[in-house]
Tab-separated table of C-alpha atoms (C1' of nucleotides) in Angstrom:
chain	number	residue	atom	x	y	z
A	298	MET	CA	119.623	118.252	89.234
A	299	ASP	CA	120.445	114.354	89.084
A	300	ASP	CA	118.606	114.243	86.029
A	301	GLN	CA	119.849	117.281	84.476
A	302	THR	CA	123.510	116.062	84.549
A	303	ARG	CA	122.445	112.559	83.034
A	304	MET	CA	120.892	114.388	80.092
A	305	MET	CA	123.710	116.365	79.740
A	306	THR	CA	126.416	113.501	79.260
A	307	GLY	CA	123.986	111.385	77.396
A	308	LEU	CA	123.412	114.091	74.971
A	309	THR	CA	127.221	114.992	74.748
A	310	GLY	CA	127.840	111.276	73.918
A	311	LEU	CA	125.432	111.130	71.091
A	312	GLY	CA	127.219	113.420	68.697
A	313	GLY	CA	125.553	114.894	65.693
A	314	LEU	CA	123.156	117.859	65.004
A	315	ALA	CA	120.919	117.374	68.213
A	316	GLN	CA	123.858	117.860	70.236
A	317	ALA	CA	125.514	120.858	68.142
A	318	ASP	CA	122.187	122.731	68.079
A	319	VAL	CA	120.196	122.187	71.483
A	320	GLY	CA	122.421	120.576	73.781
A	321	ASP	CA	125.500	122.720	73.949
A	322	PRO	CA	124.682	126.352	72.543
A	323	ASP	CA	128.161	127.118	73.507
A	324	SER	CA	129.752	124.290	70.938
A	325	VAL	CA	127.365	125.833	68.211
A	326	ARG	CA	128.860	129.325	68.421
A	327	LYS	CA	132.110	127.641	68.236
A	328	GLN	CA	131.448	125.771	65.252
A	329	GLN	CA	129.935	129.176	63.711
A	330	SER	CA	132.015	131.616	64.755
A	331	LEU	CA	135.475	130.296	66.026
A	332	GLY	CA	137.179	133.734	65.599
A	333	GLN	CA	135.413	135.289	68.392
A	334	PRO	CA	134.545	133.107	71.243
A	335	GLN	CA	135.363	135.509	73.972
A	336	GLN	CA	132.428	137.741	72.779
A	337	ASP	CA	130.067	135.069	72.202
A	338	ILE	CA	130.692	133.658	75.656
A	339	GLY	CA	129.944	137.317	76.972
A	340	ASP	CA	126.878	137.106	74.914
A	341	ILE	CA	125.660	133.836	76.646
A	342	LEU	CA	126.464	135.042	80.089
A	343	GLN	CA	124.630	138.369	79.380
A	344	GLN	CA	121.580	136.573	78.389
A	345	ILE	CA	121.504	134.226	81.115
A	346	MET	CA	121.782	136.964	83.349
A	347	ALA	CA	118.925	138.989	82.155
A	348	ILE	CA	116.779	136.079	82.292
A	349	THR	CA	115.622	137.135	85.649
A	350	ASP	CA	114.951	140.529	84.518
A	351	GLU	CA	112.687	139.540	81.747
A	352	SER	CA	108.974	140.026	81.605
A	353	LEU	CA	106.424	137.334	81.936
A	354	ASP	CA	105.672	138.070	78.382
A	355	GLU	CA	109.209	137.625	77.260
A	356	ALA	CA	109.602	134.551	79.096
A	357	GLN	CA	106.533	133.306	77.584
A	358	ALA	CA	107.466	133.977	74.166
A	359	ARG	CA	110.846	132.512	74.633
A	360	LYS	CA	109.295	129.519	75.978
A	361	HIS	CA	106.851	129.271	72.720
A	362	ALA	CA	110.042	129.709	70.554
A	363	LEU	CA	111.489	126.928	72.513
A	364	ASN	CA	108.905	124.856	71.705
A	365	CYS	CA	108.581	125.518	68.215
A	366	HIS	CA	112.192	125.140	67.429
A	367	ARG	CA	112.513	122.923	64.872
A	368	MET	CA	114.779	120.708	66.775
A	369	LYS	CA	112.730	120.271	69.348
A	370	PRO	CA	111.100	116.922	68.687
A	371	ALA	CA	114.734	115.501	68.458
A	372	LEU	CA	115.684	116.869	71.655
A	373	PHE	CA	112.188	115.554	73.249
A	374	SER	CA	113.185	111.790	72.258
A	375	VAL	CA	116.790	112.152	73.158
A	376	LEU	CA	115.359	113.107	76.742
A	377	CYS	CA	112.741	109.963	76.537
A	378	GLU	CA	115.679	107.613	75.529
A	379	ILE	CA	117.791	108.733	78.327
A	380	LYS	CA	114.851	108.582	80.823
A	381	GLU	CA	114.087	104.987	79.599
A	382	LYS	CA	117.883	104.124	80.752
A	383	THR	CA	117.282	105.806	83.977
A	384	VAL	CA	113.611	104.879	85.024
A	385	LEU	CA	114.593	102.257	86.667
A	386	SER	CA	116.529	103.528	89.571
A	387	ILE	CA	113.855	106.038	89.926
A	388	ARG	CA	111.462	103.210	90.360
A	389	GLY	CA	113.409	102.006	93.059
A	390	VAL	CA	113.062	104.862	95.326
A	391	GLN	CA	109.577	105.272	95.548
A	392	GLU	CA	107.358	103.202	97.734
A	393	GLU	CA	107.269	102.642	101.676
A	394	ASP	CA	104.162	104.411	102.723
A	395	PRO	CA	102.478	102.297	105.482
A	396	PRO	CA	99.965	104.385	107.481
A	397	ASP	CA	102.183	105.811	110.413
A	398	PRO	CA	101.632	104.251	113.797
A	399	GLN	CA	102.340	107.396	115.600
A	400	ILE	CA	99.735	109.647	113.372
A	401	MET	CA	97.321	106.424	113.696
A	402	ARG	CA	97.601	106.445	117.456
A	403	LEU	CA	97.040	110.531	117.696
A	404	ASP	CA	93.923	110.115	115.264
A	405	ASN	CA	92.554	107.148	117.615
A	406	MET	CA	92.924	109.585	120.618
A	407	LEU	CA	91.601	112.414	118.683
A	408	LEU	CA	88.498	110.246	117.824
A	409	ALA	CA	88.210	108.830	121.496
A	410	GLU	CA	88.360	112.414	122.908
A	411	GLY	CA	85.671	113.242	120.367
A	412	VAL	CA	87.743	116.083	118.600
A	413	SER	CA	87.905	114.564	115.256
A	414	GLY	CA	84.797	112.428	115.322
A	415	PRO	CA	81.259	113.245	114.704
A	416	GLU	CA	79.787	116.268	116.680
A	417	LYS	CA	79.638	115.886	120.340
A	418	GLY	CA	79.549	112.089	120.041
A	419	GLY	CA	82.665	111.038	121.858
A	420	GLY	CA	82.654	114.119	124.129
A	421	SER	CA	79.662	113.474	125.789
A	422	ALA	CA	80.393	109.638	125.967
A	423	ALA	CA	83.935	110.442	127.917
A	424	ALA	CA	82.236	113.118	130.118
A	425	ALA	CA	79.310	110.571	131.031
A	426	ALA	CA	82.227	108.157	131.927
A	427	ALA	CA	83.790	110.845	134.051
A	428	ALA	CA	80.679	111.820	135.854
A	429	ALA	CA	79.970	108.255	136.329
A	430	ALA	CA	83.434	107.508	138.163
A	431	ALA	CA	82.864	110.715	140.307
A	432	GLY	CA	79.895	108.989	141.394
A	433	GLY	CA	78.983	112.253	143.192
A	434	SER	CA	76.000	115.022	142.823
A	435	PRO	CA	74.622	114.961	139.441
A	436	THR	CA	73.912	118.800	139.596
A	437	ASP	CA	77.668	119.738	140.352
A	438	SER	CA	79.519	117.311	137.870
A	439	SER	CA	76.773	118.474	135.041
A	440	ILE	CA	78.428	122.247	135.430
A	441	GLU	CA	81.682	121.090	135.463
A	442	HIS	CA	80.636	119.042	132.714
A	443	SER	CA	79.575	121.623	130.409
A	444	ASP	CA	82.698	123.730	130.908
A	445	TYR	CA	84.424	120.927	129.967
A	446	ARG	CA	82.453	120.437	127.047
A	447	ALA	CA	82.765	124.021	125.913
A	448	LYS	CA	86.565	123.963	126.197
A	449	LEU	CA	86.539	120.921	124.247
A	450	ALA	CA	84.579	122.239	121.551
A	451	GLN	CA	86.636	125.000	121.425
A	452	ILE	CA	89.801	122.598	120.761
A	453	ARG	CA	87.936	121.119	118.076
A	454	GLN	CA	87.064	124.198	116.230
A	455	ILE	CA	90.568	125.113	116.314
A	456	TYR	CA	91.916	121.749	115.308
A	457	HIS	CA	89.325	121.741	112.337
A	458	SER	CA	89.780	125.107	111.205
A	459	GLU	CA	93.849	124.767	111.080
A	460	LEU	CA	93.233	121.356	109.334
A	461	GLU	CA	91.187	122.729	106.577
A	462	LYS	CA	93.782	125.313	106.397
A	463	TYR	CA	96.457	123.127	105.920
A	464	GLU	CA	94.558	120.911	103.523
A	465	GLN	CA	93.631	123.737	101.425
A	466	ALA	CA	97.160	124.618	101.250
A	467	CYS	CA	98.302	121.447	100.558
A	468	SER	CA	95.866	121.030	97.577
A	469	GLU	CA	96.798	124.523	96.372
A	470	PHE	CA	100.598	123.789	96.247
A	471	THR	CA	99.908	120.290	94.885
A	472	ASN	CA	97.994	121.638	92.102
A	473	HIS	CA	100.624	124.255	91.477
A	474	VAL	CA	103.287	121.949	91.352
A	475	MET	CA	101.290	119.609	89.228
A	476	ASN	CA	100.728	122.227	86.555
A	477	LEU	CA	104.481	122.967	86.542
A	478	LEU	CA	105.237	119.622	86.080
A	479	ARG	CA	102.753	119.542	83.293
A	480	GLU	CA	103.969	122.484	81.623
A	481	GLN	CA	107.485	121.038	81.530
A	482	SER	CA	106.315	118.027	80.343
A	483	ARG	CA	106.074	119.649	77.246
A	484	THR	CA	109.730	119.730	76.769
A	485	ARG	CA	110.914	116.994	78.764
A	486	PRO	CA	109.384	113.586	79.407
A	487	ILE	CA	107.630	113.439	82.415
A	488	SER	CA	105.535	110.230	83.061
A	489	PRO	CA	102.196	110.462	85.362
A	490	LYS	CA	103.984	108.175	87.609
A	491	GLU	CA	106.569	110.554	88.481
A	492	ILE	CA	104.026	113.441	88.934
A	493	GLU	CA	102.229	110.908	91.275
A	494	ARG	CA	105.381	110.572	93.082
A	495	MET	CA	105.968	114.273	93.382
A	496	VAL	CA	102.057	114.646	94.740
A	497	ALA	CA	103.029	112.058	97.410
A	498	ILE	CA	106.012	113.744	98.481
A	499	ILE	CA	104.260	116.899	99.004
A	500	HIS	CA	101.480	115.038	100.833
A	501	ARG	CA	104.049	113.633	103.100
A	502	LYS	CA	105.555	116.962	103.981
A	503	PHE	CA	102.310	118.204	104.616
A	504	SER	CA	101.085	115.211	106.636
A	505	SER	CA	104.030	115.749	108.928
A	506	ILE	CA	102.828	119.106	109.711
A	507	GLN	CA	99.378	117.821	109.997
A	508	MET	CA	101.071	115.393	112.855
A	509	GLN	CA	102.228	118.354	114.474
A	510	LEU	CA	98.792	119.872	114.707
A	511	LYS	CA	97.288	116.584	115.990
A	512	GLN	CA	100.101	116.250	118.386
A	513	SER	CA	99.488	119.490	120.156
A	514	THR	CA	95.625	119.048	119.912
A	515	CYS	CA	96.440	115.893	121.992
A	516	GLU	CA	98.493	117.503	124.061
A	517	ALA	CA	95.779	120.420	125.053
A	518	VAL	CA	93.045	117.750	125.252
A	519	MET	CA	95.222	115.458	128.197
A	520	ILE	CA	95.532	119.172	129.808
A	521	LEU	CA	92.172	119.876	129.619
A	522	ARG	CA	91.099	116.134	130.537
A	523	SER	CA	93.823	116.249	133.845
A	524	ARG	CA	92.293	119.845	134.494
A	525	PHE	CA	88.731	118.682	134.390
A	526	LEU	CA	88.179	114.972	134.897
A	527	ASP	CA	91.345	113.851	136.877
A	528	ALA	CA	89.336	111.710	139.490
A	529	ARG	CA	91.735	112.675	142.106
A	530	ARG	CA	90.934	116.113	141.575
A	531	LYS	CA	87.227	115.709	141.560
A	532	ARG	CA	87.007	113.059	144.008
A	533	ARG	CA	83.606	112.907	146.070
A	534	ASN	CA	83.057	110.985	149.023
A	535	PHE	CA	80.471	108.035	148.402
A	536	ASN	CA	77.094	108.477	150.053
A	537	LYS	CA	76.264	107.188	153.523
A	538	GLN	CA	74.138	104.277	151.947
A	539	ALA	CA	77.073	103.203	149.917
A	540	THR	CA	79.669	103.048	152.418
A	541	GLU	CA	77.366	101.187	154.634
A	542	VAL	CA	76.714	98.561	152.135
A	543	LEU	CA	80.601	97.802	151.428
A	544	ASN	CA	81.025	98.062	155.204
A	545	GLU	CA	78.509	95.471	155.886
A	546	TYR	CA	80.335	93.285	153.189
A	547	PHE	CA	83.800	93.817	154.399
A	548	TYR	CA	83.158	93.175	158.031
A	549	SER	CA	80.888	90.262	157.508
A	550	HIS	CA	83.542	88.696	155.190
A	551	LEU	CA	86.462	89.928	157.257
A	552	SER	CA	88.470	86.621	157.140
A	553	ASN	CA	88.369	86.809	153.522
A	554	PRO	CA	87.631	90.387	152.317
A	555	TYR	CA	88.142	89.744	148.409
A	556	PRO	CA	84.585	90.070	147.039
A	557	SER	CA	84.666	87.908	143.659
A	558	GLU	CA	83.902	89.786	140.438
A	559	GLU	CA	80.261	88.856	140.613
A	560	ALA	CA	80.060	90.158	144.237
A	561	LYS	CA	81.785	93.323	143.110
A	562	GLU	CA	79.134	93.843	140.484
A	563	GLU	CA	76.663	93.219	142.771
A	564	LEU	CA	78.048	95.822	145.185
A	565	ALA	CA	78.619	98.260	142.407
A	566	LYS	CA	75.053	98.403	141.430
A	567	LYS	CA	73.935	98.474	145.059
A	568	CYS	CA	76.113	101.415	145.811
A	569	GLY	CA	75.677	103.389	142.499
A	570	ILE	CA	79.403	103.268	141.796
A	571	THR	CA	81.811	101.307	139.303
A	572	VAL	CA	83.161	97.677	139.999
A	573	SER	CA	86.842	99.621	139.846
A	574	GLN	CA	85.585	101.850	142.361
A	575	VAL	CA	84.453	98.902	144.571
A	576	SER	CA	87.711	97.274	144.081
A	577	ASN	CA	89.627	100.388	145.098
A	578	TRP	CA	87.351	100.965	147.923
A	579	PHE	CA	88.312	97.266	149.329
A	580	GLY	CA	92.102	97.896	148.597
A	581	ASN	CA	91.920	100.852	150.849
A	582	LYS	CA	89.498	99.270	153.477
A	583	ARG	CA	92.141	96.011	153.733
A	584	ILE	CA	95.478	98.151	153.864
A	585	ARG	CA	93.946	100.513	156.254
A	586	TYR	CA	92.370	98.010	158.458
A	587	LYS	CA	95.052	95.982	158.682
A	588	LYS	CA	97.344	99.203	159.563
A	589	ASN	CA	95.544	100.137	162.320
A	590	ILE	CA	92.823	97.521	163.485
A	591	GLY	CA	92.290	99.080	166.749
A	592	LYS	CA	91.019	102.192	165.179
A	593	PHE	CA	88.374	100.017	163.417
A	594	GLN	CA	87.255	97.945	166.352
A	595	GLU	CA	84.274	100.270	167.124
A	596	GLU	CA	83.229	100.194	163.567
A	597	ALA	CA	83.744	96.344	163.095
A	598	ASN	CA	81.289	95.894	166.104
A	599	LEU	CA	78.917	98.259	164.791
A	600	TYR	CA	78.522	96.473	161.726
A	601	ALA	CA	78.657	93.239	163.283
A	602	VAL	CA	75.902	94.178	165.157
A	603	LYS	CA	74.006	95.366	162.184
A	604	THR	CA	74.453	92.312	160.416
A	605	ALA	CA	73.501	89.941	163.450
A	606	VAL	CA	70.293	91.696	163.448
A	607	ASP	CA	69.489	91.347	159.433
A	608	ALA	CA	70.628	87.733	159.836
A	609	ALA	CA	68.189	87.218	162.633
A	610	ASN	CA	65.577	88.978	161.094
A	611	VAL	CA	65.945	86.875	157.826
A	612	SER	CA	66.433	83.474	159.873
A	613	ALA	CA	63.660	84.349	161.403
A	614	GLN	CA	61.515	84.490	158.239
A	615	ALA	CA	63.256	81.375	156.918
A	616	SER	CA	62.629	79.410	159.868
A	617	GLN	CA	58.859	80.275	159.622
A	618	ALA	CA	58.983	79.035	156.167
A	619	ASN	CA	60.649	75.983	156.694
A	620	SER	CA	61.342	75.374	160.150
A	621	PRO	CA	63.157	71.967	160.692
A	622	ALA	CA	66.044	73.302	158.472
A	623	THR	CA	69.250	72.896	160.237
A	624	PRO	CA	70.998	76.196	161.317
A	625	ASN	CA	74.053	75.125	159.340
A	626	SER	CA	72.256	73.381	156.431
A	627	GLY	CA	76.089	72.242	154.858
A	628	SER	CA	76.713	75.826	154.417
A	629	PRO	CA	80.636	75.771	153.848
A	630	GLY	CA	80.547	79.105	155.913
A	631	SER	CA	79.223	77.475	158.768
A	632	TYR	CA	81.887	75.810	159.951
A	633	SER	CA	83.775	78.685	160.887
A	634	LEU	CA	81.339	79.916	163.038
A	635	SER	CA	83.182	79.538	166.141
A	636	HIS	CA	86.269	82.083	165.638
A	637	THR	CA	87.082	82.847	162.399
A	638	GLY	CA	85.644	86.206	162.968
A	639	ASP	CA	84.096	85.748	159.484
A	640	THR	CA	80.325	85.760	158.888
A	641	TYR	CA	79.107	86.502	162.668
A	642	LEU	CA	77.027	83.389	163.891
A	643	GLY	CA	77.832	81.802	160.566
A	644	LEU	CA	75.024	83.480	158.978
A	645	ARG	CA	75.797	84.624	155.558
A	646	SER	CA	72.597	85.580	153.856
A	647	LEU	CA	73.246	89.372	154.027
A	648	ASN	CA	70.380	90.930	153.560
A	649	GLY	CA	69.208	88.050	151.431
A	650	GLU	CA	70.439	89.926	148.148
A	651	GLY	CA	72.465	87.343	146.964
A	652	LEU	CA	75.720	88.384	148.091
A	653	ASN	CA	76.756	85.347	149.787
A	654	ILE	CA	78.822	84.367	146.536
A	655	ALA	CA	81.900	84.953	148.700
A	656	PRO	CA	85.057	83.180	148.086
A	657	PRO	CA	85.480	79.913	150.133
A	658	LEU	CA	86.169	80.267	154.013
A	659	GLN	CA	89.921	79.994	155.148
A	660	PRO	CA	90.036	77.904	157.764
A	661	GLN	CA	92.644	80.486	159.503
A	662	ALA	CA	91.276	83.621	160.913
A	663	ASN	CA	92.324	86.432	158.908
A	664	SER	CA	95.265	85.027	157.165
A	665	TRP	CA	94.915	88.022	154.964
A	666	GLN	CA	96.393	90.236	157.222
A	667	ASP	CA	99.244	88.078	158.666
A	668	THR	CA	101.678	89.208	155.974
A	669	THR	CA	103.522	92.156	157.276
A	670	ASN	CA	101.311	92.776	160.383
A	671	PRO	CA	102.776	91.546	163.859
A	672	PRO	CA	99.698	91.008	166.170
A	673	SER	CA	99.287	94.595	166.490
A	674	VAL	CA	99.866	96.515	170.082
A	675	THR	CA	96.900	98.826	169.323
A	676	SER	CA	94.541	95.816	168.728
A	677	PRO	CA	93.366	94.625	172.206
A	678	PRO	CA	91.883	91.224	171.573
A	679	GLY	CA	91.609	91.195	168.135
A	680	PRO	CA	88.668	92.210	166.166
A	681	PRO	CA	87.177	88.761	165.495
A	682	GLY	CA	87.016	87.568	169.057
A	683	SER	CA	85.309	90.819	170.465
A	684	VAL	CA	82.982	90.777	167.403
A	685	HIS	CA	81.795	87.328	168.204
A	686	SER	CA	81.369	88.108	171.855
A	687	ASP	CA	79.415	91.049	171.143
A	688	THR	CA	77.261	89.420	168.782
A	689	SER	CA	76.826	86.536	170.616
A	690	ASN	CA	74.935	87.965	173.254
B	20	DC	C1'	93.728	126.819	158.439
B	21	DG	C1'	95.272	122.312	159.987
B	22	DC	C1'	94.383	118.076	160.205
B	23	DA	C1'	92.128	113.275	159.448
B	24	DA	C1'	89.650	110.999	156.416
B	25	DT	C1'	89.134	109.025	152.039
B	26	DG	C1'	88.783	107.976	147.149
B	27	DA	C1'	92.267	107.466	143.225
B	28	DT	C1'	96.693	106.515	141.295
B	29	DT	C1'	100.947	104.360	140.912
B	30	DG	C1'	104.729	100.948	141.219
B	31	DA	C1'	106.384	96.620	142.611
B	32	DG	C1'	105.563	91.969	143.241
B	33	DT	C1'	102.701	87.673	142.531
C	195	DA	C1'	94.990	90.441	136.280
C	196	DC	C1'	95.114	91.449	140.984
C	197	DT	C1'	96.596	92.887	145.343
C	198	DC	C1'	99.640	95.560	148.657
C	199	DA	C1'	101.794	99.574	150.053
C	200	DA	C1'	102.706	104.218	149.506
C	201	DT	C1'	101.288	108.429	147.601
C	202	DC	C1'	98.515	112.304	145.896
C	203	DA	C1'	94.724	115.125	146.194
C	204	DT	C1'	90.478	116.348	147.458
C	205	DT	C1'	86.855	116.727	151.312
C	206	DG	C1'	84.890	117.715	155.574
C	207	DC	C1'	85.185	118.794	160.384
C	208	DG	C1'	87.065	121.468	164.253
DNA sequence: CGCAATGATTGAGT
DNA sequence: ACTCAATCATTGCG
């Protein structure tokens, strides 16, 4: 619209034949037959109104006539001239097309979920991770697994077919517009740049539609995930052996039950769970132990005995190998032998598995539970004392 | 079914 | 980044 008005004003300002013949047909009529302006205007209106009723052939004929009009080249050059003056303002409008961060986020997520990536690649990886996190029976999880995969595949299929549809529609529409513009470029100057710009506009419109598709696909995947893979829903108790290993470590480091990263990895490997599961376990254990020490008394004693026996076995073997070695042998843990509650009997060789990488012992007994825990009423003599007394026999 | 146990998550604090 | 504390959601037992 803006272009058109500019052209018109430009034409009227030029004067001469070009204006009279082509730019303003009304004035032509005025010049030729001033006597009957009313009727001429009526004619023109009639023609304009009739345009929509014309058949395609008639329209083509009219177009052809216009293209062959003797003044057409003149009009064209005038239009070019006008364009020359206005082209700068057009140029300023374009640009600004960095990859939309939101669409990138969606793309990344779809890729990560295996919806938009290569077949089955990401999906199985995510599912495998979920299975590992579940840590439960493999048969059970693999059933859910395939269920999840089937649903994911369904989503993927819908996504792809929709995407294809959009892309097809987009290219069809773009082609249509380009043809239209090319056709029009015979009568008015349209640079390839402008066609490009128009195409970019169309693509932007379509990509916003595409983003909606991606967004809803993401939502669907999220729902599916929460339905199938939410760890809370799929919680499995750790197996007995794993719990035992974790408890052994916990009670043998009772004064400082904070396994280092290495220790966590070791424990994770031994238990067949992930490091973060080990962290979770220790977090839960610490808080629950602290909350009700009395309740865990029995457990603590049990593991104290267990560890003591293990340690005794190990030390027996060790003393066979190098008998003169002192029991303490300068280990930082050994000084707390008396009453820290840690490392019963000061023997930290825990199964000889290399788990003795625990952080340095704290001189104060169980300082980790001192924060909000007033000497609990429920805990009789405190765990360390009883642990020690039990094992020392 | 109710309940305790338990693994995971979340939000605040450091 | 890690821990704590509270909480959620599930499991397993009586």
